[in-house]
Amino acid sequence: MTELIPMPRDVVADSGEVRLTAYSQIYAGPETERVGHWLSAVLRQATGLPLREGWELDDIDGDGIGLRLDPGLRPEEYRLVSDSTGVLIEGGSAAGVFWGAQTLRQLLGPDAYRSAPIGRDRTWAVPHVTIEDAPRFRWRGLMLDVARHFMPKDGVLRYLDLLAAHKLNVFHFHLTDDQGWRVEIRKYPRLTEAGSWRARTKFGHRASPLWEEKPHGGHYTQDDIREIVAYAAERHITVVPEIDVPGHSQAAIAAYPELGNTDVIDTSALSVWDTWGINPNVLAPTDNTLRFYEGVFEEVLELFPSEFIHVGGDECPKDQWRQSPTAQARIRELGLKDEDELQAWFIGHFDSWLSARGRRLIGWDEILEGGLAKGAAVSSWRGYAGGIAAARAGHDVVMCPEQQVYLDHRQDAGAEEPVPIGYVRTLEDVYRFEPVPPELTPDEARHVLGTQANVWTEVMEDPARVDYQTFPRLAAFAEVAWSGLPAPERRDFADFERRLAAHYGRLDALGVAYRPPTGPRPWQRRPGVLGRPIDGPPPNR
């Protein structure tokens, strides 16, 4: 009963239970039908019960489940009541009802997460309880990097299910980088024909002497993307695509050399990058580059209906621009002060372009340098400072500081983590993360849209490694993002650990290869092979 994650706002338990039987039905009121389809599908496969879908909510009896909207609730707020009349989930919107359905699934026990029933004699029961709940933030996200190590479509769909199970509602899809271009752009086929594969891959962090001497790559077709976006929407998750500009762009330049600074280097000799770090090869600030990426974004907007489009904007070295006569001429032509302002002009162009099409630009906090484009939002990753500056300037912010919520960072201070990079961020560290900086006034804090955890995959060569780094820390993060927790020093981590002990059963049923509470398994330990632990900022962004 009290082993729910994230912890609801208010739980009142009662004696008794609602038993689901072969005669139980799921009744979905107007505008909740798709939630009803989802709930009946997952519970049928787990329980083996028919759970037919009814149409008249007034017909709900003692063993049925009802879903309906309540205009008195906020959009993502829900109320779940289990009593002698059955189970009723009400929400301020279909999203609120869906989050209530996720809570119902937890109440049914870990086996409710399985893909087929594992025993015929199992009793499925929902304890009598009243739960009232609502999220703290409107943006509760996970960023997944599929550029460094490609994750096939079925793996992405699986992660959307995992986000939904933890009441996270934003999937930040990092689709392009120096090491690969992952989304089909029909106007520019070489982006995936040439830009989605690299000849080999650095194994481990960039200090490692090891290489995986085989090609790595892959991409999503436009129909794959449409399927991913639709699958996410069924789970009330918004997919925010990221197309990196003007840095982190060597894969695009390798496919179309004219995008690079051709007056400085021979860009035709570039290939998709095979190692990690900050790449010096950045886009040329030319009209040709602007038109090219407008063509890219035209197709991106057709595929992704999200309000926000992420343009990266981080880690753009200016050395080539300083040496480039073309870039210097552009600075003079625009009356700019320096190369930082040139990047601000580049980002500002796409801010205006996206705004004209009813979308909003969001970028990493480097877009603050040289002046922040009007209307742009900021993903604050280099600590809190960028988010504080943006919020004080009236810009919306998503807090994702690397020191707290970069899940590629090691989880223990020892050398036994599979690839021990970055800051040590334990499960408790993530649980005590506070997204709203105390320096902000209440008016400024309203610009904090929410928070997200970031999963950069340089050192995650397969889905099992992604699971290991992400879980169980994502469960702690989800509670931070959803629940109205007290100040970090007053949070009851012992209670969270108690609830997490039950949550491991849900993760087991879902097939998540999480980090065990006792630390790495023997086969996961690679001390001395990939280099000593690296303290401080990791060599990945």
CSV table of C-alpha atoms in Angstrom, one decimal, residues 363-366 368 372 377-401 435-437 439-440 444-445 447-450:
chain,number,residue,atom,x,y,z
A,363,GLY,CA,19.0,24.7,-26.0
A,364,TRP,CA,21.8,23.9,-23.5
A,365,ASP,CA,22.9,26.7,-21.3
A,366,GLU,CA,25.7,27.8,-23.6
A,368,LEU,CA,23.2,32.2,-22.9
A,372,LEU,CA,20.0,34.7,-25.3
A,377,ALA,CA,14.3,28.2,-23.1
A,378,VAL,CA,17.4,26.7,-21.4
A,379,SER,CA,18.4,23.2,-20.4
A,380,SER,CA,20.7,24.1,-17.5
A,381,TRP,CA,23.4,21.4,-17.4
A,382,ARG,CA,26.6,23.0,-16.2
A,383,GLY,CA,25.3,23.3,-12.7
A,384,TYR,CA,22.6,25.7,-11.5
A,385,ALA,CA,24.2,29.0,-12.7
A,386,GLY,CA,22.8,28.9,-16.3
A,387,GLY,CA,19.3,28.2,-15.0
A,388,ILE,CA,19.5,30.9,-12.4
A,389,ALA,CA,20.6,33.5,-15.0
A,390,ALA,CA,18.0,32.4,-17.5
A,391,ALA,CA,15.1,32.5,-15.0
A,392,ARG,CA,16.2,35.9,-13.8
A,393,ALA,CA,16.1,37.1,-17.4
A,394,GLY,CA,12.6,35.8,-17.8
A,395,HIS,CA,13.4,32.6,-19.7
A,396,ASP,CA,11.9,29.2,-19.0
A,397,VAL,CA,14.3,26.6,-17.6
A,398,VAL,CA,14.7,22.9,-17.4
A,399,MET,CA,17.1,22.0,-14.6
A,400,CYS,CA,19.4,19.1,-15.4
A,401,PRO,CA,22.8,19.9,-13.7
A,435,PRO,CA,15.5,21.3,-9.0
A,436,VAL,CA,14.6,24.9,-7.9
A,437,PRO,CA,17.6,26.9,-6.8
A,439,GLU,CA,18.5,31.8,-4.9
A,440,LEU,CA,15.4,32.4,-7.1
A,444,GLU,CA,11.7,33.8,-10.9
A,445,ALA,CA,11.1,30.2,-9.8
A,447,HIS,CA,10.2,29.9,-14.9
A,448,VAL,CA,11.5,26.5,-13.8
A,449,LEU,CA,9.4,24.3,-16.0
A,450,GLY,CA,10.8,21.2,-14.3
